PDB file with SEQRES, HELIX, SHEET and CRYST1 records, atoms N, CA, C and O in Angstrom:
SEQRES   1 A   83  UNK UNK UNK UNK UNK UNK UNK UNK UNK UNK UNK UNK UNK          
SEQRES   2 A   83  UNK UNK UNK UNK UNK UNK UNK UNK UNK UNK UNK UNK UNK          
SEQRES   3 A   83  UNK UNK UNK UNK UNK UNK UNK UNK UNK UNK UNK UNK UNK          
SEQRES   4 A   83  UNK UNK UNK UNK UNK UNK UNK UNK UNK UNK UNK UNK UNK          
SEQRES   5 A   83  UNK UNK UNK UNK UNK UNK UNK UNK UNK UNK UNK UNK UNK          
SEQRES   6 A   83  UNK UNK UNK UNK UNK UNK UNK UNK UNK UNK UNK UNK UNK          
SEQRES   7 A   83  UNK UNK UNK UNK UNK                                          
HELIX    1 AA1 UNK A    5  UNK A   11  1                                   7    
HELIX    2 AA2 UNK A   13  UNK A   19  1                                   7    
HELIX    3 AA3 UNK A   21  UNK A   35  1                                  15    
HELIX    4 AA4 UNK A   38  UNK A   42  1                                   5    
HELIX    5 AA5 UNK A   55  UNK A   58  1                                   4    
HELIX    6 AA6 UNK A   60  UNK A   82  1                                  23    
CRYST1    1.000    1.000    1.000  90.00  90.00  90.00 P 1           1          
ATOM      1  N   UNK A   1     -27.794 -26.532  -2.259  1.00  0.00           N  
ATOM      2  CA  UNK A   1     -27.693 -25.864  -3.984  1.00  0.00           C  
ATOM      3  C   UNK A   1     -26.933 -24.621  -4.335  1.00  0.00           C  
ATOM      4  O   UNK A   1     -26.485 -23.599  -3.815  1.00  0.00           O  
ATOM      5  N   UNK A   2     -27.057 -25.493  -5.960  1.00  0.00           N  
ATOM      6  CA  UNK A   2     -25.736 -24.461  -5.767  1.00  0.00           C  
ATOM      7  C   UNK A   2     -26.124 -23.440  -7.251  1.00  0.00           C  
ATOM      8  O   UNK A   2     -26.957 -23.794  -8.085  1.00  0.00           O  
ATOM      9  N   UNK A   3     -25.588 -22.568  -7.308  1.00  0.00           N  
ATOM     10  CA  UNK A   3     -26.802 -20.882  -8.383  1.00  0.00           C  
ATOM     11  C   UNK A   3     -26.492 -21.462  -9.299  1.00  0.00           C  
ATOM     12  O   UNK A   3     -25.512 -22.075  -9.721  1.00  0.00           O  
ATOM     13  N   UNK A   4     -27.981 -21.067  -9.743  1.00  0.00           N  
ATOM     14  CA  UNK A   4     -28.196 -21.118 -11.354  1.00  0.00           C  
ATOM     15  C   UNK A   4     -27.322 -20.279 -12.147  1.00  0.00           C  
ATOM     16  O   UNK A   4     -26.829 -19.208 -11.793  1.00  0.00           O  
ATOM     17  N   UNK A   5     -27.150 -20.994 -13.481  1.00  0.00           N  
ATOM     18  CA  UNK A   5     -26.157 -19.745 -14.183  1.00  0.00           C  
ATOM     19  C   UNK A   5     -26.762 -18.481 -14.429  1.00  0.00           C  
ATOM     20  O   UNK A   5     -25.975 -17.731 -15.005  1.00  0.00           O  
ATOM     21  N   UNK A   6     -28.184 -17.832 -14.139  1.00  0.00           N  
ATOM     22  CA  UNK A   6     -28.699 -16.846 -14.876  1.00  0.00           C  
ATOM     23  C   UNK A   6     -28.349 -16.079 -12.842  1.00  0.00           C  
ATOM     24  O   UNK A   6     -28.315 -14.879 -12.568  1.00  0.00           O  
ATOM     25  N   UNK A   7     -28.122 -17.442 -11.651  1.00  0.00           N  
ATOM     26  CA  UNK A   7     -27.267 -16.407 -10.300  1.00  0.00           C  
ATOM     27  C   UNK A   7     -26.392 -16.395 -10.718  1.00  0.00           C  
ATOM     28  O   UNK A   7     -26.466 -15.223 -11.086  1.00  0.00           O  
ATOM     29  N   UNK A   8     -25.761 -16.602 -10.945  1.00  0.00           N  
ATOM     30  CA  UNK A   8     -23.812 -16.733 -10.850  1.00  0.00           C  
ATOM     31  C   UNK A   8     -23.793 -15.855 -11.820  1.00  0.00           C  
ATOM     32  O   UNK A   8     -22.944 -14.978 -11.656  1.00  0.00           O  
ATOM     33  N   UNK A   9     -24.717 -15.738 -13.215  1.00  0.00           N  
ATOM     34  CA  UNK A   9     -23.948 -14.041 -13.522  1.00  0.00           C  
ATOM     35  C   UNK A   9     -24.419 -13.227 -13.555  1.00  0.00           C  
ATOM     36  O   UNK A   9     -24.128 -12.282 -14.288  1.00  0.00           O  
ATOM     37  N   UNK A  10     -25.579 -13.287 -12.563  1.00  0.00           N  
ATOM     38  CA  UNK A  10     -26.085 -12.178 -12.018  1.00  0.00           C  
ATOM     39  C   UNK A  10     -24.847 -11.418 -10.641  1.00  0.00           C  
ATOM     40  O   UNK A  10     -24.414 -10.267 -10.683  1.00  0.00           O  
ATOM     41  N   UNK A  11     -24.606 -12.195  -9.825  1.00  0.00           N  
ATOM     42  CA  UNK A  11     -23.458 -11.892  -8.603  1.00  0.00           C  
ATOM     43  C   UNK A  11     -22.125 -11.873  -9.126  1.00  0.00           C  
ATOM     44  O   UNK A  11     -21.312 -11.259  -8.435  1.00  0.00           O  
ATOM     45  N   UNK A  12     -21.653 -12.467 -10.319  1.00  0.00           N  
ATOM     46  CA  UNK A  12     -20.565 -11.978 -10.532  1.00  0.00           C  
ATOM     47  C   UNK A  12     -20.653 -10.545 -11.346  1.00  0.00           C  
ATOM     48  O   UNK A  12     -19.596  -9.918 -11.283  1.00  0.00           O  
ATOM     49  N   UNK A  13     -21.642  -9.938 -12.052  1.00  0.00           N  
ATOM     50  CA  UNK A  13     -22.286  -8.839 -12.436  1.00  0.00           C  
ATOM     51  C   UNK A  13     -21.674  -8.166 -11.467  1.00  0.00           C  
ATOM     52  O   UNK A  13     -20.578  -7.642 -11.665  1.00  0.00           O  
ATOM     53  N   UNK A  14     -22.642  -8.062  -9.685  1.00  0.00           N  
ATOM     54  CA  UNK A  14     -22.774  -7.466  -8.680  1.00  0.00           C  
ATOM     55  C   UNK A  14     -21.397  -7.391  -7.716  1.00  0.00           C  
ATOM     56  O   UNK A  14     -21.270  -6.772  -6.660  1.00  0.00           O  
ATOM     57  N   UNK A  15     -20.176  -8.414  -8.579  1.00  0.00           N  
ATOM     58  CA  UNK A  15     -18.492  -8.283  -7.960  1.00  0.00           C  
ATOM     59  C   UNK A  15     -17.732  -7.461  -8.815  1.00  0.00           C  
ATOM     60  O   UNK A  15     -16.665  -6.940  -8.488  1.00  0.00           O  
ATOM     61  N   UNK A  16     -18.377  -7.326 -10.101  1.00  0.00           N  
ATOM     62  CA  UNK A  16     -17.606  -6.861 -11.217  1.00  0.00           C  
ATOM     63  C   UNK A  16     -17.887  -5.250 -10.547  1.00  0.00           C  
ATOM     64  O   UNK A  16     -17.049  -4.496 -10.054  1.00  0.00           O  
ATOM     65  N   UNK A  17     -19.332  -5.036 -10.720  1.00  0.00           N  
ATOM     66  CA  UNK A  17     -19.453  -3.362 -10.426  1.00  0.00           C  
ATOM     67  C   UNK A  17     -18.969  -2.813  -9.009  1.00  0.00           C  
ATOM     68  O   UNK A  17     -18.406  -1.736  -8.816  1.00  0.00           O  
ATOM     69  N   UNK A  18     -19.192  -3.452  -8.377  1.00  0.00           N  
ATOM     70  CA  UNK A  18     -18.265  -3.279  -6.416  1.00  0.00           C  
ATOM     71  C   UNK A  18     -16.983  -2.912  -6.841  1.00  0.00           C  
ATOM     72  O   UNK A  18     -16.439  -1.849  -6.542  1.00  0.00           O  
ATOM     73  N   UNK A  19     -16.392  -3.993  -7.698  1.00  0.00           N  
ATOM     74  CA  UNK A  19     -14.971  -4.136  -7.476  1.00  0.00           C  
ATOM     75  C   UNK A  19     -14.485  -2.867  -8.066  1.00  0.00           C  
ATOM     76  O   UNK A  19     -13.449  -2.374  -7.618  1.00  0.00           O  
ATOM     77  N   UNK A  20     -15.257  -2.182  -9.212  1.00  0.00           N  
ATOM     78  CA  UNK A  20     -14.576  -1.195  -9.523  1.00  0.00           C  
ATOM     79  C   UNK A  20     -14.952   0.407  -9.434  1.00  0.00           C  
ATOM     80  O   UNK A  20     -14.650   1.388 -10.113  1.00  0.00           O  
ATOM     81  N   UNK A  21     -15.867   0.160  -8.106  1.00  0.00           N  
ATOM     82  CA  UNK A  21     -16.612   1.558  -7.149  1.00  0.00           C  
ATOM     83  C   UNK A  21     -15.228   1.284  -6.668  1.00  0.00           C  
ATOM     84  O   UNK A  21     -14.253   2.005  -6.880  1.00  0.00           O  
ATOM     85  N   UNK A  22     -15.241   0.318  -6.087  1.00  0.00           N  
ATOM     86  CA  UNK A  22     -13.501   0.215  -4.981  1.00  0.00           C  
ATOM     87  C   UNK A  22     -12.118   0.032  -5.730  1.00  0.00           C  
ATOM     88  O   UNK A  22     -11.222  -0.525  -5.095  1.00  0.00           O  
ATOM     89  N   UNK A  23     -11.854   0.471  -7.079  1.00  0.00           N  
ATOM     90  CA  UNK A  23     -10.912   0.310  -7.369  1.00  0.00           C  
ATOM     91  C   UNK A  23     -10.893   1.624  -7.071  1.00  0.00           C  
ATOM     92  O   UNK A  23     -10.210   2.006  -6.120  1.00  0.00           O  
ATOM     93  N   UNK A  24     -11.857   2.783  -8.058  1.00  0.00           N  
ATOM     94  CA  UNK A  24     -12.066   3.774  -7.945  1.00  0.00           C  
ATOM     95  C   UNK A  24     -11.401   4.566  -6.520  1.00  0.00           C  
ATOM     96  O   UNK A  24     -10.498   5.396  -6.630  1.00  0.00           O  
ATOM     97  N   UNK A  25     -11.829   4.281  -5.559  1.00  0.00           N  
ATOM     98  CA  UNK A  25     -12.067   4.861  -4.259  1.00  0.00           C  
ATOM     99  C   UNK A  25     -10.160   4.414  -3.600  1.00  0.00           C  
ATOM    100  O   UNK A  25      -9.414   5.102  -2.903  1.00  0.00           O  
ATOM    101  N   UNK A  26      -9.974   3.244  -4.110  1.00  0.00           N  
ATOM    102  CA  UNK A  26      -8.511   3.093  -3.859  1.00  0.00           C  
ATOM    103  C   UNK A  26      -7.476   4.475  -4.608  1.00  0.00           C  
ATOM    104  O   UNK A  26      -6.737   5.384  -4.231  1.00  0.00           O  
ATOM    105  N   UNK A  27      -7.941   3.978  -5.688  1.00  0.00           N  
ATOM    106  CA  UNK A  27      -6.978   5.505  -6.383  1.00  0.00           C  
ATOM    107  C   UNK A  27      -7.047   6.856  -5.904  1.00  0.00           C  
ATOM    108  O   UNK A  27      -6.055   7.579  -5.996  1.00  0.00           O  
ATOM    109  N   UNK A  28      -8.409   7.375  -5.268  1.00  0.00           N  
ATOM    110  CA  UNK A  28      -8.663   8.641  -4.873  1.00  0.00           C  
ATOM    111  C   UNK A  28      -8.196   8.421  -3.591  1.00  0.00           C  
ATOM    112  O   UNK A  28      -7.651   9.474  -3.258  1.00  0.00           O  
ATOM    113  N   UNK A  29      -8.121   7.654  -2.735  1.00  0.00           N  
ATOM    114  CA  UNK A  29      -7.188   7.414  -1.322  1.00  0.00           C  
ATOM    115  C   UNK A  29      -5.684   7.795  -1.760  1.00  0.00           C  
ATOM    116  O   UNK A  29      -5.126   8.892  -1.770  1.00  0.00           O  
ATOM    117  N   UNK A  30      -5.279   6.679  -2.072  1.00  0.00           N  
ATOM    118  CA  UNK A  30      -3.780   6.559  -2.481  1.00  0.00           C  
ATOM    119  C   UNK A  30      -3.099   8.111  -2.765  1.00  0.00           C  
ATOM    120  O   UNK A  30      -2.017   8.492  -2.318  1.00  0.00           O  
ATOM    121  N   UNK A  31      -4.031   8.892  -3.628  1.00  0.00           N  
ATOM    122  CA  UNK A  31      -3.653   9.738  -4.015  1.00  0.00           C  
ATOM    123  C   UNK A  31      -3.546  10.715  -2.908  1.00  0.00           C  
ATOM    124  O   UNK A  31      -2.526  11.150  -2.374  1.00  0.00           O  
ATOM    125  N   UNK A  32      -4.912  11.005  -2.639  1.00  0.00           N  
ATOM    126  CA  UNK A  32      -4.829  12.094  -1.110  1.00  0.00           C  
ATOM    127  C   UNK A  32      -3.797  11.668  -0.420  1.00  0.00           C  
ATOM    128  O   UNK A  32      -2.775  12.344  -0.542  1.00  0.00           O  
ATOM    129  N   UNK A  33      -3.739  10.461   0.486  1.00  0.00           N  
ATOM    130  CA  UNK A  33      -2.858  10.373   1.123  1.00  0.00           C  
ATOM    131  C   UNK A  33      -1.221  10.519   0.534  1.00  0.00           C  
ATOM    132  O   UNK A  33      -0.360  10.565   1.413  1.00  0.00           O  
ATOM    133  N   UNK A  34      -0.823  10.583  -0.702  1.00  0.00           N  
ATOM    134  CA  UNK A  34       0.353  10.923  -1.199  1.00  0.00           C  
ATOM    135  C   UNK A  34       0.374  12.679  -1.074  1.00  0.00           C  
ATOM    136  O   UNK A  34       1.293  13.326  -0.570  1.00  0.00           O  
ATOM    137  N   UNK A  35      -0.948  13.269  -1.699  1.00  0.00           N  
ATOM    138  CA  UNK A  35      -0.608  14.431  -1.561  1.00  0.00           C  
ATOM    139  C   UNK A  35      -0.831  15.117  -0.022  1.00  0.00           C  
ATOM    140  O   UNK A  35      -0.217  16.085   0.427  1.00  0.00           O  
ATOM    141  N   UNK A  36      -1.703  14.467   0.530  1.00  0.00           N  
ATOM    142  CA  UNK A  36      -1.357  15.350   2.332  1.00  0.00           C  
ATOM    143  C   UNK A  36      -0.568  14.519   3.162  1.00  0.00           C  
ATOM    144  O   UNK A  36      -0.998  13.645   3.915  1.00  0.00           O  
ATOM    145  N   UNK A  37       0.721  14.874   2.964  1.00  0.00           N  
ATOM    146  CA  UNK A  37       1.724  14.264   4.076  1.00  0.00           C  
ATOM    147  C   UNK A  37       1.377  14.434   5.266  1.00  0.00           C  
ATOM    148  O   UNK A  37       0.336  14.991   5.615  1.00  0.00           O  
ATOM    149  N   UNK A  38       2.296  13.926   6.056  1.00  0.00           N  
ATOM    150  CA  UNK A  38       1.931  13.913   7.862  1.00  0.00           C  
ATOM    151  C   UNK A  38       2.073  15.310   8.268  1.00  0.00           C  
ATOM    152  O   UNK A  38       1.207  15.875   8.937  1.00  0.00           O  
ATOM    153  N   UNK A  39       3.733  16.185   7.664  1.00  0.00           N  
ATOM    154  CA  UNK A  39       3.717  17.525   7.870  1.00  0.00           C  
ATOM    155  C   UNK A  39       2.697  18.592   7.526  1.00  0.00           C  
ATOM    156  O   UNK A  39       2.585  19.717   8.014  1.00  0.00           O  
ATOM    157  N   UNK A  40       1.947  17.979   6.545  1.00  0.00           N  
ATOM    158  CA  UNK A  40       0.634  19.129   6.561  1.00  0.00           C  
ATOM    159  C   UNK A  40      -0.295  18.991   7.486  1.00  0.00           C  
ATOM    160  O   UNK A  40      -0.702  19.920   8.183  1.00  0.00           O  
ATOM    161  N   UNK A  41      -0.745  17.646   7.556  1.00  0.00           N  
ATOM    162  CA  UNK A  41      -1.205  17.946   9.450  1.00  0.00           C  
ATOM    163  C   UNK A  41      -1.428  18.403  10.225  1.00  0.00           C  
ATOM    164  O   UNK A  41      -2.275  19.084  10.803  1.00  0.00           O  
ATOM    165  N   UNK A  42      -0.004  17.720  10.293  1.00  0.00           N  
ATOM    166  CA  UNK A  42       0.915  19.098  11.552  1.00  0.00           C  
ATOM    167  C   UNK A  42       0.581  20.191  11.628  1.00  0.00           C  
ATOM    168  O   UNK A  42      -0.098  20.742  12.495  1.00  0.00           O  
ATOM    169  N   UNK A  43       1.072  20.609  10.653  1.00  0.00           N  
ATOM    170  CA  UNK A  43       1.504  22.182  10.589  1.00  0.00           C  
ATOM    171  C   UNK A  43       3.161  21.992  10.399  1.00  0.00           C  
ATOM    172  O   UNK A  43       3.894  21.033  10.159  1.00  0.00           O  
ATOM    173  N   UNK A  44       3.343  23.350  10.625  1.00  0.00           N  
ATOM    174  CA  UNK A  44       4.766  23.786  10.216  1.00  0.00           C  
ATOM    175  C   UNK A  44       5.779  24.477  11.837  1.00  0.00           C  
ATOM    176  O   UNK A  44       6.986  24.717  11.808  1.00  0.00           O  
ATOM    177  N   UNK A  45       4.955  24.645  12.971  1.00  0.00           N  
ATOM    178  CA  UNK A  45       5.414  24.682  14.226  1.00  0.00           C  
ATOM    179  C   UNK A  45       4.582  23.197  15.053  1.00  0.00           C  
ATOM    180  O   UNK A  45       4.281  23.403  16.229  1.00  0.00           O  
ATOM    181  N   UNK A  46       4.337  22.221  14.659  1.00  0.00           N  
ATOM    182  CA  UNK A  46       3.198  21.007  15.599  1.00  0.00           C  
ATOM    183  C   UNK A  46       3.430  21.165  17.622  1.00  0.00           C  
ATOM    184  O   UNK A  46       4.588  21.315  18.010  1.00  0.00           O  
ATOM    185  N   UNK A  47       2.784  21.136  18.230  1.00  0.00           N  
ATOM    186  CA  UNK A  47       2.614  20.956  19.443  1.00  0.00           C  
ATOM    187  C   UNK A  47       2.522  19.554  19.668  1.00  0.00           C  
ATOM    188  O   UNK A  47       2.535  18.878  18.640  1.00  0.00           O  
ATOM    189  N   UNK A  48       2.425  18.882  20.853  1.00  0.00           N  
ATOM    190  CA  UNK A  48       1.729  17.521  20.736  1.00  0.00           C  
ATOM    191  C   UNK A  48       0.538  17.645  20.186  1.00  0.00           C  
ATOM    192  O   UNK A  48       0.353  16.793  19.316  1.00  0.00           O  
ATOM    193  N   UNK A  49      -0.205  18.256  20.323  1.00  0.00           N  
ATOM    194  CA  UNK A  49      -1.890  17.844  20.376  1.00  0.00           C  
ATOM    195  C   UNK A  49      -2.224  18.226  18.577  1.00  0.00           C  
ATOM    196  O   UNK A  49      -3.263  17.907  17.999  1.00  0.00           O  
ATOM    197  N   UNK A  50      -1.023  18.988  17.930  1.00  0.00           N  
ATOM    198  CA  UNK A  50      -1.080  19.002  16.232  1.00  0.00           C  
ATOM    199  C   UNK A  50      -0.447  17.516  16.189  1.00  0.00           C  
ATOM    200  O   UNK A  50      -0.548  16.937  15.107  1.00  0.00           O  
ATOM    201  N   UNK A  51       0.079  16.956  17.058  1.00  0.00           N  
ATOM    202  CA  UNK A  51       0.877  15.796  16.066  1.00  0.00           C  
ATOM    203  C   UNK A  51      -0.170  15.142  16.433  1.00  0.00           C  
ATOM    204  O   UNK A  51      -0.958  14.957  15.505  1.00  0.00           O  
ATOM    205  N   UNK A  52      -0.508  14.686  17.509  1.00  0.00           N  
ATOM    206  CA  UNK A  52      -1.374  13.473  18.133  1.00  0.00           C  
ATOM    207  C   UNK A  52      -3.069  13.414  17.118  1.00  0.00           C  
ATOM    208  O   UNK A  52      -3.795  12.420  17.120  1.00  0.00           O  
ATOM    209  N   UNK A  53      -3.347  14.586  16.417  1.00  0.00           N  
ATOM    210  CA  UNK A  53      -4.167  14.626  15.285  1.00  0.00           C  
ATOM    211  C   UNK A  53      -4.002  14.530  13.901  1.00  0.00           C  
ATOM    212  O   UNK A  53      -4.850  14.246  13.055  1.00  0.00           O  
ATOM    213  N   UNK A  54      -2.441  14.883  13.717  1.00  0.00           N  
ATOM    214  CA  UNK A  54      -1.814  14.630  12.343  1.00  0.00           C  
ATOM    215  C   UNK A  54      -1.864  13.163  12.201  1.00  0.00           C  
ATOM    216  O   UNK A  54      -2.179  12.710  11.101  1.00  0.00           O  
ATOM    217  N   UNK A  55      -1.420  11.858  13.792  1.00  0.00           N  
ATOM    218  CA  UNK A  55      -1.118  11.245  13.679  1.00  0.00           C  
ATOM    219  C   UNK A  55      -2.652  10.209  13.672  1.00  0.00           C  
ATOM    220  O   UNK A  55      -2.977   9.222  13.014  1.00  0.00           O  
ATOM    221  N   UNK A  56      -3.062  10.693  14.322  1.00  0.00           N  
ATOM    222  CA  UNK A  56      -5.145   9.935  14.201  1.00  0.00           C  
ATOM    223  C   UNK A  56      -4.791  10.231  12.868  1.00  0.00           C  
ATOM    224  O   UNK A  56      -3.772   9.754  12.370  1.00  0.00           O  
ATOM    225  N   UNK A  57      -5.594  11.022  12.217  1.00  0.00           N  
ATOM    226  CA  UNK A  57      -6.105  11.281  10.579  1.00  0.00           C  
ATOM    227  C   UNK A  57      -4.931  10.352   9.371  1.00  0.00           C  
ATOM    228  O   UNK A  57      -5.377   9.677   8.443  1.00  0.00           O  
ATOM    229  N   UNK A  58      -3.585  10.499   9.623  1.00  0.00           N  
ATOM    230  CA  UNK A  58      -2.926   9.096   8.846  1.00  0.00           C  
ATOM    231  C   UNK A  58      -3.316   8.074   9.351  1.00  0.00           C  
ATOM    232  O   UNK A  58      -3.429   7.188   8.504  1.00  0.00           O  
ATOM    233  N   UNK A  59      -3.686   7.647  10.735  1.00  0.00           N  
ATOM    234  CA  UNK A  59      -4.210   6.227  10.866  1.00  0.00           C  
ATOM    235  C   UNK A  59      -5.326   5.683  10.147  1.00  0.00           C  
ATOM    236  O   UNK A  59      -5.351   4.680   9.433  1.00  0.00           O  
ATOM    237  N   UNK A  60      -6.574   6.773  10.539  1.00  0.00           N  
ATOM    238  CA  UNK A  60      -7.616   6.452  10.007  1.00  0.00           C  
ATOM    239  C   UNK A  60      -7.753   6.315   8.620  1.00  0.00           C  
ATOM    240  O   UNK A  60      -8.607   5.569   8.140  1.00  0.00           O  
ATOM    241  N   UNK A  61      -6.649   7.257   7.649  1.00  0.00           N  
ATOM    242  CA  UNK A  61      -6.653   7.039   6.241  1.00  0.00           C  
ATOM    243  C   UNK A  61      -5.706   5.717   6.161  1.00  0.00           C  
ATOM    244  O   UNK A  61      -5.506   5.394   4.990  1.00  0.00           O  
ATOM    245  N   UNK A  62      -5.125   4.941   7.038  1.00  0.00           N  
ATOM    246  CA  UNK A  62      -4.351   4.404   6.729  1.00  0.00           C  
ATOM    247  C   UNK A  62      -5.366   2.708   6.961  1.00  0.00           C  
ATOM    248  O   UNK A  62      -5.078   1.653   6.397  1.00  0.00           O  
ATOM    249  N   UNK A  63      -6.176   2.855   7.634  1.00  0.00           N  
ATOM    250  CA  UNK A  63      -7.388   1.649   8.386  1.00  0.00           C  
ATOM    251  C   UNK A  63      -8.393   1.786   6.656  1.00  0.00           C  
ATOM    252  O   UNK A  63      -8.670   0.786   5.993  1.00  0.00           O  
ATOM    253  N   UNK A  64      -8.657   2.767   6.373  1.00  0.00           N  
ATOM    254  CA  UNK A  64      -9.516   3.177   5.623  1.00  0.00           C  
ATOM    255  C   UNK A  64      -8.890   2.240   4.175  1.00  0.00           C  
ATOM    256  O   UNK A  64      -9.603   1.622   3.385  1.00  0.00           O  
ATOM    257  N   UNK A  65      -7.854   2.322   4.138  1.00  0.00           N  
ATOM    258  CA  UNK A  65      -7.019   1.844   2.737  1.00  0.00           C  
ATOM    259  C   UNK A  65      -6.918   0.106   3.381  1.00  0.00           C  
ATOM    260  O   UNK A  65      -7.879  -0.399   2.801  1.00  0.00           O  
ATOM    261  N   UNK A  66      -6.591  -0.474   3.824  1.00  0.00           N  
ATOM    262  CA  UNK A  66      -6.397  -1.638   4.421  1.00  0.00           C  
ATOM    263  C   UNK A  66      -7.755  -1.957   4.388  1.00  0.00           C  
ATOM    264  O   UNK A  66      -7.683  -2.972   3.696  1.00  0.00           O  
ATOM    265  N   UNK A  67      -9.226  -1.789   4.699  1.00  0.00           N  
ATOM    266  CA  UNK A  67     -10.325  -2.369   4.749  1.00  0.00           C  
ATOM    267  C   UNK A  67     -10.369  -2.377   3.508  1.00  0.00           C  
ATOM    268  O   UNK A  67     -10.071  -3.500   3.102  1.00  0.00           O  
ATOM    269  N   UNK A  68     -10.654  -1.492   2.485  1.00  0.00           N  
ATOM    270  CA  UNK A  68     -10.928  -1.691   1.418  1.00  0.00           C  
ATOM    271  C   UNK A  68      -9.855  -2.452   0.332  1.00  0.00           C  
ATOM    272  O   UNK A  68     -10.086  -2.649  -0.861  1.00  0.00           O  
ATOM    273  N   UNK A  69      -8.972  -2.719   0.862  1.00  0.00           N  
ATOM    274  CA  UNK A  69      -7.792  -3.417   0.181  1.00  0.00           C  
ATOM    275  C   UNK A  69      -8.443  -5.275   0.359  1.00  0.00           C  
ATOM    276  O   UNK A  69      -8.452  -6.217  -0.433  1.00  0.00           O  
ATOM    277  N   UNK A  70      -8.871  -5.137   1.655  1.00  0.00           N  
ATOM    278  CA  UNK A  70      -9.372  -6.228   2.288  1.00  0.00           C  
ATOM    279  C   UNK A  70     -10.715  -6.817   1.405  1.00  0.00           C  
ATOM    280  O   UNK A  70     -10.805  -7.957   0.948  1.00  0.00           O  
ATOM    281  N   UNK A  71     -11.793  -5.666   1.283  1.00  0.00           N  
ATOM    282  CA  UNK A  71     -12.780  -6.060   0.650  1.00  0.00           C  
ATOM    283  C   UNK A  71     -12.175  -6.222  -0.862  1.00  0.00           C  
ATOM    284  O   UNK A  71     -12.599  -7.328  -1.196  1.00  0.00           O  
ATOM    285  N   UNK A  72     -11.415  -5.706  -1.942  1.00  0.00           N  
ATOM    286  CA  UNK A  72     -11.181  -5.924  -2.918  1.00  0.00           C  
ATOM    287  C   UNK A  72     -10.759  -7.166  -2.965  1.00  0.00           C  
ATOM    288  O   UNK A  72     -11.439  -7.803  -3.769  1.00  0.00           O  
ATOM    289  N   UNK A  73      -9.711  -7.972  -2.324  1.00  0.00           N  
ATOM    290  CA  UNK A  73      -9.013  -9.452  -2.368  1.00  0.00           C  
ATOM    291  C   UNK A  73      -9.818 -10.264  -1.951  1.00  0.00           C  
ATOM    292  O   UNK A  73      -9.596 -11.397  -2.377  1.00  0.00           O  
ATOM    293  N   UNK A  74     -11.231 -10.117  -0.858  1.00  0.00           N  
ATOM    294  CA  UNK A  74     -12.311 -10.622  -0.950  1.00  0.00           C  
ATOM    295  C   UNK A  74     -13.164 -10.999  -2.118  1.00  0.00           C  
ATOM    296  O   UNK A  74     -13.646 -12.064  -2.505  1.00  0.00           O  
ATOM    297  N   UNK A  75     -13.191  -9.457  -2.656  1.00  0.00           N  
ATOM    298  CA  UNK A  75     -14.071 -10.109  -4.063  1.00  0.00           C  
ATOM    299  C   UNK A  75     -13.066 -10.410  -5.214  1.00  0.00           C  
ATOM    300  O   UNK A  75     -13.624 -10.505  -6.307  1.00  0.00           O  
ATOM    301  N   UNK A  76     -12.138 -10.529  -5.223  1.00  0.00           N  
ATOM    302  CA  UNK A  76     -11.220 -11.188  -6.560  1.00  0.00           C  
ATOM    303  C   UNK A  76     -11.553 -12.715  -6.209  1.00  0.00           C  
ATOM    304  O   UNK A  76     -11.852 -13.580  -7.032  1.00  0.00           O  
ATOM    305  N   UNK A  77     -11.440 -12.876  -4.789  1.00  0.00           N  
ATOM    306  CA  UNK A  77     -11.134 -14.744  -4.427  1.00  0.00           C  
ATOM    307  C   UNK A  77     -12.947 -14.493  -5.400  1.00  0.00           C  
ATOM    308  O   UNK A  77     -12.954 -15.003  -6.520  1.00  0.00           O  
ATOM    309  N   UNK A  78     -14.096 -13.881  -5.025  1.00  0.00           N  
ATOM    310  CA  UNK A  78     -15.676 -14.603  -5.172  1.00  0.00           C  
ATOM    311  C   UNK A  78     -15.302 -14.912  -6.645  1.00  0.00           C  
ATOM    312  O   UNK A  78     -15.409 -16.030  -7.149  1.00  0.00           O  
ATOM    313  N   UNK A  79     -14.756 -13.568  -7.418  1.00  0.00           N  
ATOM    314  CA  UNK A  79     -14.566 -13.527  -8.625  1.00  0.00           C  
ATOM    315  C   UNK A  79     -14.020 -15.030  -9.281  1.00  0.00           C  
ATOM    316  O   UNK A  79     -14.707 -15.522 -10.175  1.00  0.00           O  
ATOM    317  N   UNK A  80     -12.854 -15.704  -8.853  1.00  0.00           N  
ATOM    318  CA  UNK A  80     -12.149 -16.761  -9.202  1.00  0.00           C  
ATOM    319  C   UNK A  80     -13.365 -17.959  -8.538  1.00  0.00           C  
ATOM    320  O   UNK A  80     -13.273 -18.982  -9.217  1.00  0.00           O  
ATOM    321  N   UNK A  81     -14.195 -18.076  -7.688  1.00  0.00           N  
ATOM    322  CA  UNK A  81     -14.488 -18.818  -7.481  1.00  0.00           C  
ATOM    323  C   UNK A  81     -15.964 -19.209  -7.883  1.00  0.00           C  
ATOM    324  O   UNK A  81     -16.658 -20.127  -7.446  1.00  0.00           O  
ATOM    325  N   UNK A  82     -16.205 -18.406  -8.687  1.00  0.00           N  
ATOM    326  CA  UNK A  82     -17.548 -18.381  -9.312  1.00  0.00           C  
ATOM    327  C   UNK A  82     -17.661 -18.904 -10.497  1.00  0.00           C  
ATOM    328  O   UNK A  82     -18.553 -19.617 -10.957  1.00  0.00           O  
ATOM    329  N   UNK A  83     -16.297 -18.338 -11.160  1.00  0.00           N  
ATOM    330  CA  UNK A  83     -15.722 -18.740 -12.942  1.00  0.00           C  
ATOM    331  C   UNK A  83     -15.715 -20.469 -13.456  1.00  0.00           C  
ATOM    332  O   UNK A  83     -15.353 -20.774 -14.592  1.00  0.00           O  
TER     333      UNK A  83                                                      
END                                                                             
């Protein structure tokens, strides 16, 4: 059963709201990643423990960005489908 016009309108509004929140998060995450380079997490004279923590932080930040980008792409695809 297809969506009614009202349901489609409400769904579009929800998608746009989430998209806008996600765009803000993506911009903030990207800015934070640029401002906090790997060397900052590892320290000036890193040992293997410092390096592993810095690598973990960088990997987590990358995973967060990837997840948000995937969600953003899904929202864009959903917007196209309900047009």
